[in-house]
mmCIF file of C-alpha atoms in Angstrom:
data_model
loop_
_atom_site.group_PDB
_atom_site.id
_atom_site.type_symbol
_atom_site.label_atom_id
_atom_site.label_comp_id
_atom_site.label_asym_id
_atom_site.label_seq_id
_atom_site.Cartn_x
_atom_site.Cartn_y
_atom_site.Cartn_z
ATOM 1 C CA UNK A 14 -9.956 -25.582 -44.145
ATOM 2 C CA UNK A 15 -8.021 -28.835 -44.713
ATOM 3 C CA UNK A 16 -4.805 -26.852 -44.743
ATOM 4 C CA UNK A 17 -5.613 -25.244 -41.363
ATOM 5 C CA UNK A 18 -6.566 -28.615 -39.866
ATOM 6 C CA UNK A 19 -3.325 -30.149 -41.103
ATOM 7 C CA UNK A 20 -1.338 -27.336 -39.472
ATOM 8 C CA UNK A 21 -3.086 -27.906 -36.146
ATOM 9 C CA UNK A 22 -2.438 -31.667 -36.316
ATOM 10 C CA UNK A 23 1.251 -30.989 -36.934
ATOM 11 C CA UNK A 24 1.387 -28.723 -33.868
ATOM 12 C CA UNK A 25 -0.357 -31.349 -31.716
ATOM 13 C CA UNK A 26 2.056 -34.017 -32.932
ATOM 14 C CA UNK A 27 5.072 -31.828 -32.158
ATOM 15 C CA UNK A 28 3.790 -31.057 -28.661
ATOM 16 C CA UNK A 29 3.181 -34.727 -27.899
ATOM 17 C CA UNK A 30 6.641 -35.599 -29.166
ATOM 18 C CA UNK A 31 8.196 -32.948 -26.944
ATOM 19 C CA UNK A 32 6.303 -34.207 -23.893
ATOM 20 C CA UNK A 33 7.289 -37.815 -24.555
ATOM 21 C CA UNK A 34 10.936 -36.912 -24.868
ATOM 22 C CA UNK A 35 11.222 -34.927 -21.651
ATOM 23 C CA UNK A 36 10.538 -35.397 -17.959
ATOM 24 C CA UNK A 37 9.531 -31.952 -16.734
ATOM 25 C CA UNK A 38 10.449 -30.914 -13.224
ATOM 26 C CA UNK A 39 8.007 -28.861 -11.157
ATOM 27 C CA UNK A 40 9.248 -25.918 -9.049
ATOM 28 C CA UNK A 41 8.659 -28.032 -5.937
ATOM 29 C CA UNK A 42 10.962 -30.714 -7.296
ATOM 30 C CA UNK A 43 8.307 -33.239 -8.314
ATOM 31 C CA UNK A 44 8.917 -34.918 -11.654
ATOM 32 C CA UNK A 45 6.168 -35.457 -14.211
ATOM 33 C CA UNK A 46 4.213 -32.235 -13.666
ATOM 34 C CA UNK A 47 1.789 -30.977 -16.304
ATOM 35 C CA UNK A 48 3.401 -29.165 -19.223
ATOM 36 C CA UNK A 49 0.964 -26.534 -20.542
ATOM 37 C CA UNK A 50 0.136 -26.823 -24.210
ATOM 38 C CA UNK A 51 0.377 -23.880 -26.565
ATOM 39 C CA UNK A 52 -3.413 -23.573 -26.417
ATOM 40 C CA UNK A 53 -3.194 -23.422 -22.603
ATOM 41 C CA UNK A 54 -0.623 -20.648 -22.769
ATOM 42 C CA UNK A 55 -2.723 -18.694 -25.256
ATOM 43 C CA UNK A 56 -5.787 -19.003 -23.042
ATOM 44 C CA UNK A 57 -3.868 -17.800 -19.994
ATOM 45 C CA UNK A 58 -2.482 -14.648 -21.611
ATOM 46 C CA UNK A 59 -5.801 -13.839 -23.298
ATOM 47 C CA UNK A 60 -7.613 -14.093 -19.960
ATOM 48 C CA UNK A 61 -4.953 -11.967 -18.271
ATOM 49 C CA UNK A 62 -5.088 -9.337 -21.020
ATOM 50 C CA UNK A 63 -8.878 -9.160 -20.676
ATOM 51 C CA UNK A 64 -8.547 -8.576 -16.935
ATOM 52 C CA UNK A 65 -5.923 -5.887 -17.481
ATOM 53 C CA UNK A 66 -8.082 -4.073 -20.014
ATOM 54 C CA UNK A 67 -11.153 -4.346 -17.792
ATOM 55 C CA UNK A 68 -9.402 -2.816 -14.779
ATOM 56 C CA UNK A 69 -7.762 -0.089 -16.878
ATOM 57 C CA UNK A 70 -11.117 0.822 -18.431
ATOM 58 C CA UNK A 71 -12.758 1.033 -15.012
ATOM 59 C CA UNK A 72 -9.958 3.170 -13.566
ATOM 60 C CA UNK A 73 -9.945 5.512 -16.558
ATOM 61 C CA UNK A 74 -13.725 5.929 -16.387
ATOM 62 C CA UNK A 75 -13.743 6.537 -12.622
ATOM 63 C CA UNK A 76 -10.818 8.967 -12.869
ATOM 64 C CA UNK A 77 -12.533 10.901 -15.648
ATOM 65 C CA UNK A 78 -15.843 11.115 -13.789
ATOM 66 C CA UNK A 79 -14.109 12.335 -10.625
ATOM 67 C CA UNK A 80 -11.797 14.967 -12.100
ATOM 68 C CA UNK A 81 -13.384 15.864 -15.445
ATOM 69 C CA UNK A 82 -17.152 15.300 -15.227
ATOM 70 C CA UNK A 83 -17.917 17.884 -17.938
ATOM 71 C CA UNK A 84 -15.241 16.593 -20.387
ATOM 72 C CA UNK A 85 -15.290 20.009 -22.067
ATOM 73 C CA UNK A 86 -11.512 20.398 -22.218
ATOM 74 C CA UNK A 87 -10.346 16.864 -22.756
ATOM 75 C CA UNK A 88 -8.488 17.229 -26.029
ATOM 76 C CA UNK A 89 -6.558 14.575 -27.918
ATOM 77 C CA UNK A 90 -2.957 13.956 -26.905
ATOM 78 C CA UNK A 91 -0.268 11.819 -28.457
ATOM 79 C CA UNK A 92 0.429 8.619 -26.550
ATOM 80 C CA UNK A 93 4.045 7.733 -25.803
ATOM 81 C CA UNK A 94 3.645 4.491 -27.789
ATOM 82 C CA UNK A 95 2.855 6.387 -30.995
ATOM 83 C CA UNK A 96 6.133 5.179 -32.553
ATOM 84 C CA UNK A 97 5.110 1.510 -32.357
ATOM 85 C CA UNK A 98 3.403 0.697 -35.641
ATOM 86 C CA UNK A 99 0.205 -1.176 -34.824
ATOM 87 C CA UNK A 100 -2.473 -2.581 -37.166
ATOM 88 C CA UNK A 101 -5.506 -0.312 -37.238
ATOM 89 C CA UNK A 102 -8.130 -3.062 -37.378
ATOM 90 C CA UNK A 103 -8.725 -6.812 -37.324
ATOM 91 C CA UNK A 104 -8.188 -7.234 -41.074
ATOM 92 C CA UNK A 105 -4.788 -5.522 -41.001
ATOM 93 C CA UNK A 106 -3.743 -7.490 -37.914
ATOM 94 C CA UNK A 107 -4.652 -10.746 -39.664
ATOM 95 C CA UNK A 108 -2.456 -9.771 -42.624
ATOM 96 C CA UNK A 109 0.610 -9.522 -40.392
ATOM 97 C CA UNK A 110 2.684 -12.622 -39.971
ATOM 98 C CA UNK A 111 2.883 -14.312 -36.575
ATOM 99 C CA UNK A 112 6.387 -12.959 -36.021
ATOM 100 C CA UNK A 113 5.369 -9.359 -36.626
ATOM 101 C CA UNK A 114 2.205 -9.525 -34.541
ATOM 102 C CA UNK A 115 4.014 -11.171 -31.615
ATOM 103 C CA UNK A 116 6.688 -8.493 -31.795
ATOM 104 C CA UNK A 117 4.056 -5.733 -31.715
ATOM 105 C CA UNK A 118 2.449 -7.266 -28.614
ATOM 106 C CA UNK A 119 5.788 -7.534 -26.800
ATOM 107 C CA UNK A 120 6.752 -3.988 -27.758
ATOM 108 C CA UNK A 121 3.484 -2.554 -26.465
ATOM 109 C CA UNK A 122 3.762 -4.401 -23.162
ATOM 110 C CA UNK A 123 7.419 -3.466 -22.745
ATOM 111 C CA UNK A 124 6.693 0.207 -23.416
ATOM 112 C CA UNK A 125 4.236 0.380 -20.490
ATOM 113 C CA UNK A 126 6.143 -1.195 -17.617
ATOM 114 C CA UNK A 127 8.016 1.929 -16.476
ATOM 115 C CA UNK A 128 5.205 4.467 -17.122
ATOM 116 C CA UNK A 129 2.776 2.388 -15.047
ATOM 117 C CA UNK A 130 5.280 2.200 -12.181
ATOM 118 C CA UNK A 131 5.729 5.962 -12.373
ATOM 119 C CA UNK A 132 1.963 6.448 -12.461
ATOM 120 C CA UNK A 133 1.556 4.410 -9.285
ATOM 121 C CA UNK A 134 4.291 6.316 -7.439
ATOM 122 C CA UNK A 135 2.868 9.666 -8.524
ATOM 123 C CA UNK A 136 -0.692 8.783 -7.511
ATOM 124 C CA UNK A 137 0.399 7.361 -4.152
ATOM 125 C CA UNK A 138 2.160 10.657 -3.336
ATOM 126 C CA UNK A 139 -0.720 12.871 -4.482
ATOM 127 C CA UNK A 140 -2.368 15.000 -1.813
ATOM 128 C CA UNK A 141 -5.860 14.291 -3.134
ATOM 129 C CA UNK A 142 -6.463 11.372 -0.776
ATOM 130 C CA UNK A 143 -10.182 11.146 -1.523
ATOM 131 C CA UNK A 144 -9.571 9.435 -4.830
ATOM 132 C CA UNK A 145 -5.890 8.711 -5.281
ATOM 133 C CA UNK A 146 -5.527 6.229 -2.419
ATOM 134 C CA UNK A 147 -7.971 3.982 -4.270
ATOM 135 C CA UNK A 148 -6.593 4.753 -7.727
ATOM 136 C CA UNK A 149 -2.953 4.239 -6.706
ATOM 137 C CA UNK A 150 -3.805 0.738 -5.479
ATOM 138 C CA UNK A 151 -5.458 0.023 -8.826
ATOM 139 C CA UNK A 152 -2.450 1.450 -10.678
ATOM 140 C CA UNK A 153 -0.137 -0.852 -8.696
ATOM 141 C CA UNK A 154 -2.362 -3.833 -9.480
ATOM 142 C CA UNK A 155 -2.301 -3.001 -13.197
ATOM 143 C CA UNK A 156 1.481 -2.514 -13.149
ATOM 144 C CA UNK A 157 2.002 -5.955 -11.577
ATOM 145 C CA UNK A 158 -0.474 -7.588 -13.966
ATOM 146 C CA UNK A 159 1.244 -6.103 -17.027
ATOM 147 C CA UNK A 160 4.593 -7.448 -15.825
ATOM 148 C CA UNK A 161 3.026 -10.909 -15.410
ATOM 149 C CA UNK A 162 1.334 -10.627 -18.801
ATOM 150 C CA UNK A 163 4.572 -9.739 -20.556
ATOM 151 C CA UNK A 164 6.286 -12.736 -18.933
ATOM 152 C CA UNK A 165 3.370 -14.944 -20.006
ATOM 153 C CA UNK A 166 3.538 -13.762 -23.604
ATOM 154 C CA UNK A 167 7.310 -14.330 -23.611
ATOM 155 C CA UNK A 168 6.807 -17.925 -22.408
ATOM 156 C CA UNK A 169 4.148 -18.435 -25.053
ATOM 157 C CA UNK A 170 6.532 -17.097 -27.709
ATOM 158 C CA UNK A 171 9.259 -19.503 -26.551
ATOM 159 C CA UNK A 172 6.800 -22.379 -26.883
ATOM 160 C CA UNK A 173 5.928 -21.229 -30.402
ATOM 161 C CA UNK A 174 9.632 -21.152 -31.282
ATOM 162 C CA UNK A 175 10.098 -24.711 -30.020
ATOM 163 C CA UNK A 176 7.186 -25.811 -32.197
ATOM 164 C CA UNK A 177 8.677 -24.042 -35.214
ATOM 165 C CA UNK A 178 5.801 -21.593 -35.724
ATOM 166 C CA UNK A 179 7.702 -18.465 -34.662
ATOM 167 C CA UNK A 180 11.042 -17.042 -35.722
ATOM 168 C CA UNK A 181 13.902 -17.387 -33.236
ATOM 169 C CA UNK A 182 14.662 -13.662 -33.460
ATOM 170 C CA UNK A 183 11.310 -12.662 -31.950
ATOM 171 C CA UNK A 184 11.586 -11.558 -28.338
ATOM 172 C CA UNK A 185 11.779 -8.625 -26.016
ATOM 173 C CA UNK A 186 12.652 -5.376 -27.701
ATOM 174 C CA UNK A 187 15.626 -3.672 -26.127
ATOM 175 C CA UNK A 188 14.764 -0.271 -24.569
ATOM 176 C CA UNK A 189 16.905 1.670 -27.064
ATOM 177 C CA UNK A 190 14.601 0.668 -29.929
ATOM 178 C CA UNK A 191 11.431 1.899 -28.223
ATOM 179 C CA UNK A 192 10.122 5.367 -29.085
ATOM 180 C CA UNK A 193 11.068 8.237 -26.744
ATOM 181 C CA UNK A 194 8.600 8.172 -23.862
ATOM 182 C CA UNK A 195 6.806 11.496 -23.535
ATOM 183 C CA UNK A 196 5.135 9.856 -20.536
ATOM 184 C CA UNK A 197 8.293 10.481 -18.513
ATOM 185 C CA UNK A 198 8.173 14.182 -19.316
ATOM 186 C CA UNK A 199 5.248 14.486 -16.918
ATOM 187 C CA UNK A 200 7.358 13.187 -14.045
ATOM 188 C CA UNK A 201 10.616 14.881 -14.974
ATOM 189 C CA UNK A 202 9.029 18.350 -14.983
ATOM 190 C CA UNK A 203 8.146 17.912 -11.306
ATOM 191 C CA UNK A 204 4.553 19.095 -11.509
ATOM 192 C CA UNK A 205 2.245 16.224 -12.355
ATOM 193 C CA UNK A 206 -1.362 17.220 -12.929
ATOM 194 C CA UNK A 207 -4.592 15.267 -13.025
ATOM 195 C CA UNK A 208 -4.608 15.857 -16.782
ATOM 196 C CA UNK A 209 -1.233 14.110 -17.071
ATOM 197 C CA UNK A 210 -2.604 11.099 -15.208
ATOM 198 C CA UNK A 211 -5.685 11.123 -17.396
ATOM 199 C CA UNK A 212 -3.590 11.036 -20.581
ATOM 200 C CA UNK A 213 -1.649 7.990 -19.383
ATOM 201 C CA UNK A 214 -4.816 6.189 -18.310
ATOM 202 C CA UNK A 215 -6.468 6.979 -21.632
ATOM 203 C CA UNK A 216 -3.456 5.736 -23.602
ATOM 204 C CA UNK A 217 -3.081 2.575 -21.547
ATOM 205 C CA UNK A 218 -6.762 1.727 -21.923
ATOM 206 C CA UNK A 219 -6.311 2.051 -25.688
ATOM 207 C CA UNK A 220 -3.111 -0.026 -25.825
ATOM 208 C CA UNK A 221 -4.393 -2.737 -23.461
ATOM 209 C CA UNK A 222 -7.377 -3.174 -25.762
ATOM 210 C CA UNK A 223 -5.001 -3.590 -28.699
ATOM 211 C CA UNK A 224 -2.973 -6.231 -26.853
ATOM 212 C CA UNK A 225 -6.124 -8.138 -25.926
ATOM 213 C CA UNK A 226 -7.396 -8.148 -29.525
ATOM 214 C CA UNK A 227 -3.998 -8.950 -31.053
ATOM 215 C CA UNK A 228 -3.554 -11.959 -28.762
ATOM 216 C CA UNK A 229 -6.914 -13.343 -29.854
ATOM 217 C CA UNK A 230 -6.024 -12.852 -33.510
ATOM 218 C CA UNK A 231 -2.598 -14.451 -32.972
ATOM 219 C CA UNK A 232 -4.235 -17.483 -31.385
ATOM 220 C CA UNK A 233 -6.650 -17.841 -34.299
ATOM 221 C CA UNK A 234 -3.905 -17.579 -36.928
ATOM 222 C CA UNK A 235 -1.703 -20.055 -35.039
ATOM 223 C CA UNK A 236 -4.384 -22.517 -33.926
ATOM 224 C CA UNK A 237 -7.232 -21.822 -36.358
ATOM 225 C CA UNK A 238 -9.347 -24.805 -35.321
ATOM 226 C CA UNK A 239 -9.660 -23.692 -31.678
ATOM 227 C CA UNK A 240 -12.552 -21.350 -30.805
ATOM 228 C CA UNK A 241 -12.052 -19.039 -33.756
#
């Protein structure tokens, strides 16, 4: 406990030192604007990830009830992010170092940006206007939110690097190192079905839940004295 408290005090000291030594400039040009602390940045991305997961869960549930109310033929399918090694539970996630866990979060978010854009375009062009006009708007909202979330996590990671609690090599994963996206096969074949959409929504609901939980664990391992 003393060790954790000491680590937090060091982080607070470093942040105060950084603020004292700089005069931040706001986008509007005003000097002296508020510089968010690491705790602020954590709270922002955790709140955003919770919103993303909530909307994705609602859309998946509504989509399933509309197209597959019986659920008799909804078998398991491999998600396109299967190649990203993720901790199976809270205990395993806590065993990962901050660098590894941050990298997993960034990889998951990066792997979804293009599939979500494709999902939106496909739904917006679907002839089933009864449901897909609503769902395509939700898909666009999720796509935009994931882009904002990834940017927020990247800013948080940069802050952690400045404070010396994250390795400098941690960052966005280049596309070539991501697993082949079977999600794009749906769109390349030219005939996208409701089942294809369902698979993507199911997989994104699962991965957005992982991101939400991993961010909370990362906050607790980095700032253990704050709401953990």
